[in-house]
PDB file of C-alpha atoms in Angstrom:
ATOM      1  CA  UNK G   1    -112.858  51.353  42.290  1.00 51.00           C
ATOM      2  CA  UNK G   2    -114.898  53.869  41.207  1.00 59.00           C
ATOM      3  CA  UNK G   3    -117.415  53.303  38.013  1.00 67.00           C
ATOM      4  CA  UNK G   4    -118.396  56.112  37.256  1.00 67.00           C
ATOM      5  CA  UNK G   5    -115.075  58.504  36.634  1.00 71.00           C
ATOM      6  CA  UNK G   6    -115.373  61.934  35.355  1.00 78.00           C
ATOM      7  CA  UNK G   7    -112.603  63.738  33.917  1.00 79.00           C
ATOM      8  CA  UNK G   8    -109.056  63.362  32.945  1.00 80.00           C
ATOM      9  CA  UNK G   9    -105.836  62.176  34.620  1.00 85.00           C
ATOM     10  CA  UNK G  10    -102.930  64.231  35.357  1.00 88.00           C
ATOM     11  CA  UNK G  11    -101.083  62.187  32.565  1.00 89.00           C
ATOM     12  CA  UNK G  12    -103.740  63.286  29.799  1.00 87.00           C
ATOM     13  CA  UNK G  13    -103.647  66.800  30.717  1.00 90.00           C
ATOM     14  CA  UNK G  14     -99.900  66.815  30.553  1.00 93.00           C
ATOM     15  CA  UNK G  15     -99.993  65.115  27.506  1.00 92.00           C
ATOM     16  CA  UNK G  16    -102.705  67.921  25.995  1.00 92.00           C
ATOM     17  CA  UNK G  17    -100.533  70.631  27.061  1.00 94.00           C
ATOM     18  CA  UNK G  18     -97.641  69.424  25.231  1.00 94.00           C
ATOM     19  CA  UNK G  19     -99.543  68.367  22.022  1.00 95.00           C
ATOM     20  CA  UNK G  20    -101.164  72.468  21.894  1.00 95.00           C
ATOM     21  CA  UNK G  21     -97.525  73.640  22.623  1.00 95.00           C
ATOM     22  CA  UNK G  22     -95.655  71.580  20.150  1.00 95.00           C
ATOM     23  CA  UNK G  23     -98.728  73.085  18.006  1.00 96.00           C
ATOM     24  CA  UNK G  24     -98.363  76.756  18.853  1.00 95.00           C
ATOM     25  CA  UNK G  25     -94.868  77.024  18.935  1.00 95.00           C
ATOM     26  CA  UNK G  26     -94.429  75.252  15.430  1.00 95.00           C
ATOM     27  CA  UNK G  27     -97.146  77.737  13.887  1.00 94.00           C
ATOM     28  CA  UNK G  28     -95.985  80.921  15.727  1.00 95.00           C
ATOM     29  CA  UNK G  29     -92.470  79.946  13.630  1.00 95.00           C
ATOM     30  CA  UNK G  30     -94.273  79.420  10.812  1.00 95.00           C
ATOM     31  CA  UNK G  31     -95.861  83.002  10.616  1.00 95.00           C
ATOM     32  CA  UNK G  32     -92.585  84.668  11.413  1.00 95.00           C
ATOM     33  CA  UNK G  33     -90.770  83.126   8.438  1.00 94.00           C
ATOM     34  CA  UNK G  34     -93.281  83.468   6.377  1.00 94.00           C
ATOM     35  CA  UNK G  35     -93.409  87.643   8.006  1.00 94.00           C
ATOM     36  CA  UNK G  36     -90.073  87.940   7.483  1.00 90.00           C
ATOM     37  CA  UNK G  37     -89.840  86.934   3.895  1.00 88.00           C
ATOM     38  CA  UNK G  38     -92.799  89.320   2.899  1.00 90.00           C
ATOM     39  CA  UNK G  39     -90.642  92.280   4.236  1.00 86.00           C
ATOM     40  CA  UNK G  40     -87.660  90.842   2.385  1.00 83.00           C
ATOM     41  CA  UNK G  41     -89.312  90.872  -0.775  1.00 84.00           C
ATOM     42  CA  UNK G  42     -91.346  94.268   0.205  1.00 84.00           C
ATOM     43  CA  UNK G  43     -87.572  96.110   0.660  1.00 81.00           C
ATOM     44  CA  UNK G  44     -86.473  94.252  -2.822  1.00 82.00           C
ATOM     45  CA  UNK G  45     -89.423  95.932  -4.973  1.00 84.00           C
ATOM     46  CA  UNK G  46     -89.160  99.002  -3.471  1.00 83.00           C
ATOM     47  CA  UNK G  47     -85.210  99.127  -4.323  1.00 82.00           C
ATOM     48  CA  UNK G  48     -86.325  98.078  -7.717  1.00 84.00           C
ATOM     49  CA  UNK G  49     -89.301 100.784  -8.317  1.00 86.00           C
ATOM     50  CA  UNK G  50     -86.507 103.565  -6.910  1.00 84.00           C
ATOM     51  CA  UNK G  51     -84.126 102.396  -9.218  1.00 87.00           C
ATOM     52  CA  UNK G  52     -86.395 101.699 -12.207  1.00 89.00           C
ATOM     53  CA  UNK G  53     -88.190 105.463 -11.632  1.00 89.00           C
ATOM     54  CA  UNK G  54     -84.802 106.946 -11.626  1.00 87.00           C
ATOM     55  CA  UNK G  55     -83.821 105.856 -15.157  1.00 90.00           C
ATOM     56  CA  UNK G  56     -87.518 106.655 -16.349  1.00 91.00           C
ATOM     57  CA  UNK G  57     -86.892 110.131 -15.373  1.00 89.00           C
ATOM     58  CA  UNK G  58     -83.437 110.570 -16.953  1.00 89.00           C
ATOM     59  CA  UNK G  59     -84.309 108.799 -19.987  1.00 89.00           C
ATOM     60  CA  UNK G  60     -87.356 110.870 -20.755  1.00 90.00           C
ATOM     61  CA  UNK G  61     -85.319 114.146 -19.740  1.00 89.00           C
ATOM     62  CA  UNK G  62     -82.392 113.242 -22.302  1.00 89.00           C
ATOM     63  CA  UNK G  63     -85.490 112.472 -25.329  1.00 88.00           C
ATOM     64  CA  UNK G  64     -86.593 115.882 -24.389  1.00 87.00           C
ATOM     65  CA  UNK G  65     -83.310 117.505 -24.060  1.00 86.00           C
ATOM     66  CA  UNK G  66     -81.892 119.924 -26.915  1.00 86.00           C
ATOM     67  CA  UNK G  67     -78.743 119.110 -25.773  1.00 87.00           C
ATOM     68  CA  UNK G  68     -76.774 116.757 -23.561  1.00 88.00           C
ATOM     69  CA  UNK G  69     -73.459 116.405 -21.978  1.00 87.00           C
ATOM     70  CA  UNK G  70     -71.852 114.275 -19.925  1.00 89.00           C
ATOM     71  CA  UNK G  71     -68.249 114.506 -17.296  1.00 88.00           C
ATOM     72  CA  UNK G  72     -66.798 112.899 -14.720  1.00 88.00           C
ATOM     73  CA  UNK G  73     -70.018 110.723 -14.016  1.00 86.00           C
ATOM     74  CA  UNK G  74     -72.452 114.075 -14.324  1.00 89.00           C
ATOM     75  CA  UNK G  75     -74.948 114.280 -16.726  1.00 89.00           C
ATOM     76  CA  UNK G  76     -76.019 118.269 -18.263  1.00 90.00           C
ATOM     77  CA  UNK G  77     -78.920 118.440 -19.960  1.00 89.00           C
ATOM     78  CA  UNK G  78     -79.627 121.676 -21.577  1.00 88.00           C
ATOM     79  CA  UNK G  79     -76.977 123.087 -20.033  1.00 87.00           C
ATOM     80  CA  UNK G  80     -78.986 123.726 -16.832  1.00 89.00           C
ATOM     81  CA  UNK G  81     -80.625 120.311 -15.139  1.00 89.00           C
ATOM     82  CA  UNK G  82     -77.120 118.540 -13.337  1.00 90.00           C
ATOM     83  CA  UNK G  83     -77.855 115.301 -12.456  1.00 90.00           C
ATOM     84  CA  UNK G  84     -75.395 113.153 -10.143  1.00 90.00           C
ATOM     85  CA  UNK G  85     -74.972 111.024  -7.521  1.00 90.00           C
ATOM     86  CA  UNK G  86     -74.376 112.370  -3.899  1.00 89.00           C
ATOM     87  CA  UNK G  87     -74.176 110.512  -0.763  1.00 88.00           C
ATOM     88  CA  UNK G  88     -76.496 107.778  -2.139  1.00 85.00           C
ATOM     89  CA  UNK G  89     -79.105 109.884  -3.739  1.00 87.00           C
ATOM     90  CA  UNK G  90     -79.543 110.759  -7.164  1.00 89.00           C
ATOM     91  CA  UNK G  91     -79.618 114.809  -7.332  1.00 89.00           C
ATOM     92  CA  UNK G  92     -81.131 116.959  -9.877  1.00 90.00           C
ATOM     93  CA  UNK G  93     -79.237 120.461  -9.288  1.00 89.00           C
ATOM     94  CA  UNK G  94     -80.276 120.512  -5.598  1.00 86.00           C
ATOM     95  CA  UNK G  95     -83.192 118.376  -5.953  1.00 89.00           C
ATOM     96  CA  UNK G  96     -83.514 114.911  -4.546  1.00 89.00           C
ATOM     97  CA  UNK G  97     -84.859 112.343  -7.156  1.00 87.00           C
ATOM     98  CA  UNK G  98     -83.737 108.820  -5.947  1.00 85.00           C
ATOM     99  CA  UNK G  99     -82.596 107.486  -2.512  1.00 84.00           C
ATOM    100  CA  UNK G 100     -80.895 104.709  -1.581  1.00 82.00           C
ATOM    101  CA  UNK G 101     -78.593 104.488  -4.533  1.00 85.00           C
ATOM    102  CA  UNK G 102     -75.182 102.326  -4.452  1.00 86.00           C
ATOM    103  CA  UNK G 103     -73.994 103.331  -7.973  1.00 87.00           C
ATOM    104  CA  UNK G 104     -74.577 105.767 -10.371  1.00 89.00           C
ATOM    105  CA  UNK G 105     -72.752 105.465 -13.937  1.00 91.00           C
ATOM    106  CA  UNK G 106     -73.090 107.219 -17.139  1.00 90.00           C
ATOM    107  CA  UNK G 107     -71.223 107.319 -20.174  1.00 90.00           C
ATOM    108  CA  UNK G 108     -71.461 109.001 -23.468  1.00 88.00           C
ATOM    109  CA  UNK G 109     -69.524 107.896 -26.903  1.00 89.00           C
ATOM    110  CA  UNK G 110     -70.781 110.211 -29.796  1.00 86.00           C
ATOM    111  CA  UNK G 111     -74.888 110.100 -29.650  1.00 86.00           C
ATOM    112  CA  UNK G 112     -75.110 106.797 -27.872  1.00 90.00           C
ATOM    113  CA  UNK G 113     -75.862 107.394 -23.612  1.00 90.00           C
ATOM    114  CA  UNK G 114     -75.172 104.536 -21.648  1.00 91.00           C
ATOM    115  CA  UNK G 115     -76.698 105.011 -18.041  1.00 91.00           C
ATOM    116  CA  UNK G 116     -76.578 102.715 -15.291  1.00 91.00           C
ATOM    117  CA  UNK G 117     -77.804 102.527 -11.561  1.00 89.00           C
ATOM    118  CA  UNK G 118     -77.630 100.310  -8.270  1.00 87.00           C
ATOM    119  CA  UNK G 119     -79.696 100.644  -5.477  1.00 85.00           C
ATOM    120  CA  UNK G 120     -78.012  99.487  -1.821  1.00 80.00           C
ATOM    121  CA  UNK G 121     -77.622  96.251  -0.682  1.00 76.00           C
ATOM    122  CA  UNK G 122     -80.318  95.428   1.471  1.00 70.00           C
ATOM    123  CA  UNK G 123     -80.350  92.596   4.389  1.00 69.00           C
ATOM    124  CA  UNK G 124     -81.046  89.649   2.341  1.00 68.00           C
ATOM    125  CA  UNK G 125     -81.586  90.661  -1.130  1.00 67.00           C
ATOM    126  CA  UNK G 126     -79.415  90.657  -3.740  1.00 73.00           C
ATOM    127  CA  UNK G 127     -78.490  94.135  -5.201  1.00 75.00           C
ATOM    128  CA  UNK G 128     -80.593  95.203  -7.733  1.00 81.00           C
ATOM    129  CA  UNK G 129     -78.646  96.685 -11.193  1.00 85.00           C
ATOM    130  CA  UNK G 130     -80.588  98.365 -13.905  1.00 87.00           C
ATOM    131  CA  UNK G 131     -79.112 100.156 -17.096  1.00 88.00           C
ATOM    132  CA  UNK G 132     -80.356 101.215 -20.311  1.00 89.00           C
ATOM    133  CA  UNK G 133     -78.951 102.628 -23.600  1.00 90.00           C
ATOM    134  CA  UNK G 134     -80.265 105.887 -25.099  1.00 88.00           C
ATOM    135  CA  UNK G 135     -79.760 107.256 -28.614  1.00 89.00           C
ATOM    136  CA  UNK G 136     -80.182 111.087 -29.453  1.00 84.00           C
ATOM    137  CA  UNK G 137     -81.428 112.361 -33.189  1.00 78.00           C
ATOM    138  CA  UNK G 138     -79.946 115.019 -34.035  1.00 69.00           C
TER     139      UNK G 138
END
């Protein structure tokens, strides 16, 4: 036999391979999750912010507004901005405001406007709903 032996076997190198594989593999998975859920969560803010924006800009155009009228889910304001919902996007007269909408509701009962929006489903987040109540003085 040899005394003085250098190196590895053929055993601990297989062995060293696996262990750095096992290794890799198990962090590579790790980073894709973890990828994956930031561009989840990125797609659910940005539905919110669209959404949120969108009644933001409606509310402050009905506080403005000298007069306001609303039919058949289309809000007038002033008798010349239209604002409604067309094939997922929120349009003022021939403007696009908001994409990516799922729902667009408004109602009206005597000075009391009742809006409410949905943006899309997205792939794994849940659809996001906001509405909000306005009041006009007269």
């Amino acid at each position: 036999m040899l005394k003085n032996q250098k190196g590895l076997s053929l055993a601990e190198v297989l062995a060293g391979v696996a262990l750095l594989s096992l290794i890799l593999v198990l962090g590579s998975s790790i980073f894709l999750y973890g990828q994956k859920q930031a561009i989840n969560q990125s797609a659910q803010v940005q539905n919110q912010a669209d959404v949120r924006l969108g009644l933001n800009i409606i509310t402050k155009e009905i506080r403005k507004a000298t007069s306001v009228n609303v039919a058949n889910n289309v809000l007038t304001i002033n008798e010349t901005d239209i604002y409604k919902l067309e094939n997922s996007n929120l349009m003022k007269n021939s403007t696009q405001v908001i994409t990516g909408l799922k729902d667009f509701k408004i109602q009206m009962s005597g000075n009391k406007v009742t809006i409410s929006m949905s943006a899309k489903n997205t792939p794994n987040n849940p659809q996001t709903t906001l509405s909000t109540t306005i009041f006009i003085r007269k």
